[in-house]
Amino acid sequence: MNPSIPVLSVNALYKQYVSVPNLRNHRHQLKSKRALAGVSLTLTPGLYGLLGPNGAGKSTLIGIITGTLAADSGEVLWCGKPARGIRFRRILGYMPQQQGLYDSYTGRRFLAYMAALKELPRKAVPAEVDRVAAAVNLSAELDKRLSAYSGGMKQRLLLASALLGDPKLLILDEPTAGLDPKERVRLRTLLAQMAADRIILVATHVVSDVETVATEVILLRAGQIVDAAPVPDLIAKYAPGHGLEDVYLAVFGEGDGK
Ligand SMILES: Nc1ncnc2c1ncn2[C@@H]1O[C@H](COP(=O)(O)OP(=O)(O)OP(=O)(O)O)[C@@H](O)[C@H]1O
Ligand SMILES: [Mg+2]
């Protein structure tokens, strides 16, 4: 496989969460929840929207791709090789759905810290921190402590952190949650530009985040891919003459998707 063309392959991922519901219950019955039931995908450069109801398995899929969760079976390959280790971490930018922040840090210190974890060359860090902060319109706030950041500012800081090192694979779990409309549009434009030569996977509930810019939209329900296609194809198939929101309602309208 040509290593200069990024390809992410996800092959037959299965994941079940097992939990003990109540230790005082002497029957000690284990509860299990099937979160992914055979998910396969091949992504080449472009912007991919991952849509599905609460509990569909989006964060689980993202967790497994990014290596923060282990699958029960299946594999994730980057350019044909297992997506693991520092080689993969260097090309990966990941923004989780939820992440604690160190309130006493300034934005600049947080980004420098994340750059160090990513093992970016030390000399390159200050300029890289400025670059990613500018990309998310946070340059003026970099020297404030995170305790003084608004929710949307924290969200943009996490996004900036995912952009460190100019990753070839960018995975964002609900990146626009809490963003005002102006920042939401800015992010959409930024992602559309960046998708020209990298793979961007965005899980979202906000259909308009991906409707006009996605190369493909992946519809996930109850741990399985229902369909994955360009937006016009999905509209033609599920909601002719309407929009992506109507596709969503047509596909996920009945049941809770879990
Ligand atoms: N740590 C966990 N332990 C047990 N079950 C879990 C755990 N994490 C997720 N699940 C279950 O796995 C399923 C998939 O969850 P997941 O978080 O991947 O969904 P999601 O599509 O990201 O949802 P949302 O839109 O709410 O973020 C859900 O039924 C959820 O309850
Ligand atoms: Mg989620």
Short mmCIF file of C-alpha atoms and ligand atoms in Angstrom, two decimals:
data_model
loop_
_atom_site.label_atom_id
_atom_site.label_comp_id
_atom_site.label_asym_id
_atom_site.label_seq_id
_atom_site.Cartn_x
_atom_site.Cartn_y
_atom_site.Cartn_z
CA MET A 1 0.00 0.00 0.00
CA ASN A 2 1.30 3.46 -0.86
CA PRO A 3 2.20 5.01 2.50
CA SER A 4 1.87 8.55 1.15
CA ILE A 5 -1.91 8.20 0.72
CA PRO A 6 -3.52 8.02 4.16
CA VAL A 7 -5.94 5.13 4.58
CA LEU A 8 -7.71 4.15 7.77
CA SER A 9 -9.27 0.69 7.73
CA VAL A 10 -11.57 -0.54 10.44
CA ASN A 11 -12.31 -4.23 10.14
CA ALA A 12 -15.17 -6.06 11.87
CA LEU A 13 -15.04 -4.34 15.26
CA TYR A 14 -17.01 -5.88 18.10
CA LYS A 15 -17.29 -4.43 21.57
CA GLN A 16 -19.38 -5.39 24.55
CA TYR A 17 -19.31 -3.60 27.89
CA VAL A 18 -19.67 -5.84 30.88
CA SER A 19 -20.62 -4.45 34.25
CA VAL A 20 -21.66 -5.81 37.62
CA PRO A 21 -24.94 -4.07 38.36
CA ASN A 22 -25.12 -4.45 42.13
CA LEU A 23 -22.63 -6.23 44.34
CA ARG A 24 -25.20 -6.65 47.11
CA ASN A 25 -27.30 -8.68 44.77
CA HIS A 26 -26.15 -12.18 45.69
CA ARG A 27 -26.88 -13.52 42.29
CA HIS A 28 -23.92 -11.43 41.03
CA GLN A 29 -25.48 -11.28 37.64
CA LEU A 30 -23.23 -9.68 35.03
CA LYS A 31 -24.89 -7.23 32.73
CA SER A 32 -23.52 -6.82 29.26
CA LYS A 33 -24.19 -4.17 26.69
CA ARG A 34 -23.32 -4.69 23.06
CA ALA A 35 -21.94 -1.38 21.84
CA LEU A 36 -20.43 -2.38 18.47
CA ALA A 37 -21.59 -5.32 16.40
CA GLY A 38 -19.28 -5.71 13.42
CA VAL A 39 -18.28 -2.25 12.23
CA SER A 40 -16.09 -2.02 9.12
CA LEU A 41 -14.99 1.16 7.34
CA THR A 42 -12.35 2.33 4.91
CA LEU A 43 -11.56 6.02 5.00
CA THR A 44 -9.33 7.98 2.59
CA PRO A 45 -8.76 11.77 2.75
CA GLY A 46 -12.00 13.65 3.21
CA LEU A 47 -14.48 14.69 5.87
CA TYR A 48 -16.69 11.99 7.31
CA GLY A 49 -19.68 12.72 9.49
CA LEU A 50 -20.63 10.03 12.01
CA LEU A 51 -24.31 10.35 12.88
CA GLY A 52 -26.38 8.27 15.24
CA PRO A 53 -28.63 8.61 18.27
CA ASN A 54 -27.39 8.66 21.88
CA GLY A 55 -25.93 5.27 22.70
CA ALA A 56 -25.50 4.21 19.05
CA GLY A 57 -21.80 3.49 19.64
CA LYS A 58 -20.11 6.56 18.13
CA SER A 59 -17.80 7.26 21.08
CA THR A 60 -17.05 3.56 21.44
CA LEU A 61 -16.01 3.36 17.79
CA ILE A 62 -13.89 6.47 18.15
CA GLY A 63 -12.37 5.18 21.37
CA ILE A 64 -11.27 1.99 19.65
CA ILE A 65 -9.86 3.78 16.59
CA THR A 66 -7.87 6.16 18.76
CA GLY A 67 -6.58 3.36 20.99
CA THR A 68 -8.19 4.57 24.22
CA LEU A 69 -10.51 1.53 24.31
CA ALA A 70 -9.80 -2.09 23.43
CA ALA A 71 -12.09 -3.94 21.03
CA ASP A 72 -13.23 -7.51 21.78
CA SER A 73 -12.32 -8.41 18.22
CA GLY A 74 -11.54 -6.77 14.91
CA GLU A 75 -8.70 -4.50 13.92
CA VAL A 76 -7.82 -0.92 13.05
CA LEU A 77 -5.15 -0.37 10.41
CA TRP A 78 -3.39 2.80 9.38
CA CYS A 79 -1.96 2.44 5.86
CA GLY A 80 -2.18 -1.32 6.25
CA LYS A 81 -0.40 -1.58 9.61
CA PRO A 82 -1.88 -1.86 13.11
CA ALA A 83 -2.85 1.62 14.33
CA ARG A 84 -0.75 1.65 17.49
CA GLY A 85 2.33 3.13 19.06
CA ILE A 86 4.11 6.44 18.66
CA ARG A 87 4.05 6.24 14.86
CA PHE A 88 0.25 6.29 14.96
CA ARG A 89 0.04 8.79 17.82
CA ARG A 90 2.07 11.28 15.78
CA ILE A 91 -0.38 11.26 12.89
CA LEU A 92 -3.48 11.23 15.11
CA GLY A 93 -5.31 14.27 16.42
CA TYR A 94 -8.13 13.36 18.81
CA MET A 95 -10.72 15.44 20.55
CA PRO A 96 -12.68 13.33 23.04
CA GLN A 97 -16.32 13.99 23.90
CA GLN A 98 -15.42 14.70 27.48
CA GLN A 99 -12.13 15.56 29.06
CA GLY A 100 -11.12 17.11 32.34
CA LEU A 101 -8.91 20.18 32.12
CA TYR A 102 -6.38 21.45 34.63
CA ASP A 103 -8.03 24.62 35.87
CA SER A 104 -4.82 26.15 37.13
CA TYR A 105 -3.10 25.88 33.74
CA THR A 106 -3.21 28.66 31.20
CA GLY A 107 -4.34 27.74 27.69
CA ARG A 108 -0.76 28.11 26.49
CA ARG A 109 0.59 25.80 29.17
CA PHE A 110 -2.08 23.21 28.47
CA LEU A 111 -1.27 23.17 24.75
CA ALA A 112 2.49 23.02 25.42
CA TYR A 113 1.86 20.10 27.78
CA MET A 114 -0.23 18.27 25.17
CA ALA A 115 2.48 18.96 22.56
CA ALA A 116 5.04 17.36 24.88
CA LEU A 117 2.83 14.28 25.33
CA LYS A 118 2.69 14.04 21.56
CA GLU A 119 6.49 14.24 21.52
CA LEU A 120 6.62 17.23 19.17
CA PRO A 121 10.16 18.61 18.84
CA ARG A 122 10.59 21.01 21.76
CA LYS A 123 11.82 23.88 19.60
CA ALA A 124 8.73 23.71 17.41
CA VAL A 125 6.24 23.89 20.31
CA PRO A 126 5.81 27.68 20.86
CA ALA A 127 5.07 28.38 17.18
CA GLU A 128 2.83 25.33 16.94
CA VAL A 129 0.84 26.43 20.01
CA ASP A 130 0.33 29.86 18.42
CA ARG A 131 -0.70 28.27 15.13
CA VAL A 132 -3.38 25.97 16.56
CA ALA A 133 -4.71 28.69 18.88
CA ALA A 134 -5.13 31.03 15.90
CA ALA A 135 -6.92 28.28 13.97
CA VAL A 136 -9.65 28.14 16.63
CA ASN A 137 -9.68 31.90 17.32
CA LEU A 138 -8.23 31.57 20.80
CA SER A 139 -5.01 33.58 20.45
CA ALA A 140 -6.23 36.39 22.71
CA GLU A 141 -7.16 33.98 25.54
CA LEU A 142 -4.01 31.86 25.64
CA ASP A 143 -2.56 33.40 28.78
CA LYS A 144 -5.75 33.17 30.83
CA ARG A 145 -6.19 30.35 33.29
CA LEU A 146 -8.59 27.62 32.22
CA SER A 147 -10.73 28.30 35.30
CA ALA A 148 -11.65 31.57 33.58
CA TYR A 149 -12.55 29.96 30.24
CA SER A 150 -16.16 29.68 29.12
CA GLY A 151 -17.50 26.28 28.06
CA GLY A 152 -17.12 27.12 24.37
CA MET A 153 -13.55 28.35 24.94
CA LYS A 154 -12.64 25.07 26.66
CA GLN A 155 -14.16 23.20 23.76
CA ARG A 156 -12.06 25.20 21.28
CA LEU A 157 -8.94 24.61 23.36
CA LEU A 158 -9.51 20.85 23.12
CA LEU A 159 -9.94 21.24 19.40
CA ALA A 160 -6.70 23.24 19.19
CA SER A 161 -4.98 20.45 21.08
CA ALA A 162 -6.21 17.92 18.51
CA LEU A 163 -4.66 20.06 15.74
CA LEU A 164 -1.17 19.99 17.28
CA GLY A 165 1.42 18.51 14.96
CA ASP A 166 -0.81 18.87 11.88
CA PRO A 167 -2.24 15.32 12.13
CA LYS A 168 -3.10 13.32 9.01
CA LEU A 169 -5.97 11.69 10.89
CA LEU A 170 -8.24 13.96 12.88
CA ILE A 171 -11.01 12.46 15.00
CA LEU A 172 -13.45 14.74 16.75
CA ASP A 173 -16.22 13.57 19.09
CA GLU A 174 -18.98 16.19 19.11
CA PRO A 175 -16.63 19.13 18.54
CA THR A 176 -19.34 21.76 18.17
CA ALA A 177 -21.12 21.01 21.45
CA GLY A 178 -21.34 24.34 23.27
CA LEU A 179 -20.03 26.47 20.42
CA ASP A 180 -21.89 29.61 19.42
CA PRO A 181 -23.11 29.79 15.80
CA LYS A 182 -20.19 31.95 14.67
CA GLU A 183 -17.57 29.54 16.05
CA ARG A 184 -19.56 26.60 14.72
CA VAL A 185 -19.39 28.02 11.19
CA ARG A 186 -15.70 28.81 11.63
CA LEU A 187 -15.02 25.22 12.65
CA ARG A 188 -17.01 23.83 9.74
CA THR A 189 -15.00 25.95 7.29
CA LEU A 190 -11.70 24.99 8.92
CA LEU A 191 -12.51 21.27 8.78
CA ALA A 192 -13.64 21.48 5.17
CA GLN A 193 -10.33 23.12 4.24
CA MET A 194 -8.27 20.63 6.22
CA ALA A 195 -10.05 17.62 4.71
CA ALA A 196 -8.38 18.20 1.34
CA ASP A 197 -5.35 16.14 2.32
CA ARG A 198 -6.26 14.33 5.51
CA ILE A 199 -8.89 12.07 7.02
CA ILE A 200 -11.32 13.79 9.37
CA LEU A 201 -13.98 11.84 11.25
CA VAL A 202 -16.54 13.92 13.13
CA ALA A 203 -19.19 12.44 15.42
CA THR A 204 -22.01 14.89 15.88
CA HIS A 205 -25.69 15.32 16.59
CA VAL A 206 -25.75 18.58 14.71
CA VAL A 207 -26.72 17.59 11.20
CA SER A 208 -25.82 21.03 9.81
CA ASP A 209 -22.20 20.56 10.98
CA VAL A 210 -21.65 17.98 8.27
CA GLU A 211 -24.49 18.34 5.76
CA THR A 212 -22.75 20.72 3.35
CA VAL A 213 -19.12 19.72 3.91
CA ALA A 214 -19.01 15.96 4.41
CA THR A 215 -17.51 13.70 1.77
CA GLU A 216 -19.62 10.94 3.26
CA VAL A 217 -21.98 10.52 6.17
CA ILE A 218 -21.87 7.31 8.17
CA LEU A 219 -25.14 6.35 9.86
CA LEU A 220 -24.64 4.24 12.98
CA ARG A 221 -27.46 2.54 14.84
CA ALA A 222 -27.20 0.06 17.70
CA GLY A 223 -23.55 -0.62 17.00
CA GLN A 224 -23.95 -1.26 13.29
CA ILE A 225 -23.50 0.87 10.19
CA VAL A 226 -26.86 1.35 8.54
CA ASP A 227 -25.41 3.19 5.55
CA ALA A 228 -22.41 5.30 4.55
CA ALA A 229 -22.61 7.52 1.47
CA PRO A 230 -22.34 11.10 0.20
CA VAL A 231 -25.15 13.35 1.46
CA PRO A 232 -26.97 13.64 -1.92
CA ASP A 233 -27.08 9.84 -2.20
CA LEU A 234 -28.52 9.47 1.29
CA ILE A 235 -31.14 12.12 0.58
CA ALA A 236 -32.11 10.43 -2.69
CA LYS A 237 -32.46 7.11 -0.90
CA TYR A 238 -34.17 8.03 2.38
CA ALA A 239 -35.75 11.47 1.97
CA PRO A 240 -36.00 12.52 -1.68
CA GLY A 241 -36.34 16.27 -2.10
CA HIS A 242 -35.54 16.94 1.54
CA GLY A 243 -32.40 17.36 3.63
CA LEU A 244 -30.02 15.36 5.82
CA GLU A 245 -32.14 16.02 8.90
CA ASP A 246 -35.02 14.24 7.18
CA VAL A 247 -32.66 11.37 6.37
CA TYR A 248 -31.80 11.20 10.06
CA LEU A 249 -35.46 11.13 11.04
CA ALA A 250 -36.30 8.55 8.38
CA VAL A 251 -33.48 6.25 9.50
CA PHE A 252 -33.52 6.81 13.25
CA GLY A 253 -37.05 8.06 13.76
CA GLU A 254 -38.39 4.87 15.25
CA GLY A 255 -36.97 3.33 18.41
CA ASP A 256 -34.14 4.84 20.40
CA GLY A 257 -31.33 3.37 18.29
CA LYS A 258 -29.67 1.46 21.13
N1 LIG B 1 -18.11 2.38 30.15
C1 LIG B 1 -19.27 1.83 29.79
N2 LIG B 1 -19.82 0.82 30.50
C2 LIG B 1 -20.99 0.25 30.14
N3 LIG B 1 -21.67 0.60 29.04
C3 LIG B 1 -21.19 1.60 28.28
C4 LIG B 1 -19.97 2.26 28.61
N4 LIG B 1 -19.73 3.22 27.67
C5 LIG B 1 -20.76 3.14 26.80
N5 LIG B 1 -21.63 2.16 27.16
C6 LIG B 1 -22.85 1.77 26.43
O1 LIG B 1 -22.48 1.45 25.09
C7 LIG B 1 -23.42 1.99 24.18
C8 LIG B 1 -22.71 2.91 23.20
O2 LIG B 1 -22.26 4.07 23.91
P1 LIG B 1 -21.46 5.24 23.20
O3 LIG B 1 -20.98 6.16 24.28
O4 LIG B 1 -20.45 4.65 22.29
O5 LIG B 1 -22.62 5.93 22.33
P2 LIG B 1 -22.61 7.32 21.54
O6 LIG B 1 -23.16 7.01 20.18
O7 LIG B 1 -21.30 7.97 21.62
O8 LIG B 1 -23.71 8.16 22.34
P3 LIG B 1 -23.82 9.76 22.58
O9 LIG B 1 -24.48 10.31 21.37
O10 LIG B 1 -24.74 9.84 23.77
O11 LIG B 1 -22.45 10.30 22.85
C9 LIG B 1 -24.49 2.66 25.01
O12 LIG B 1 -25.55 1.74 25.18
C10 LIG B 1 -23.83 2.92 26.34
O13 LIG B 1 -24.77 2.86 27.38
MG MG B 2 -20.67 9.76 22.35
#
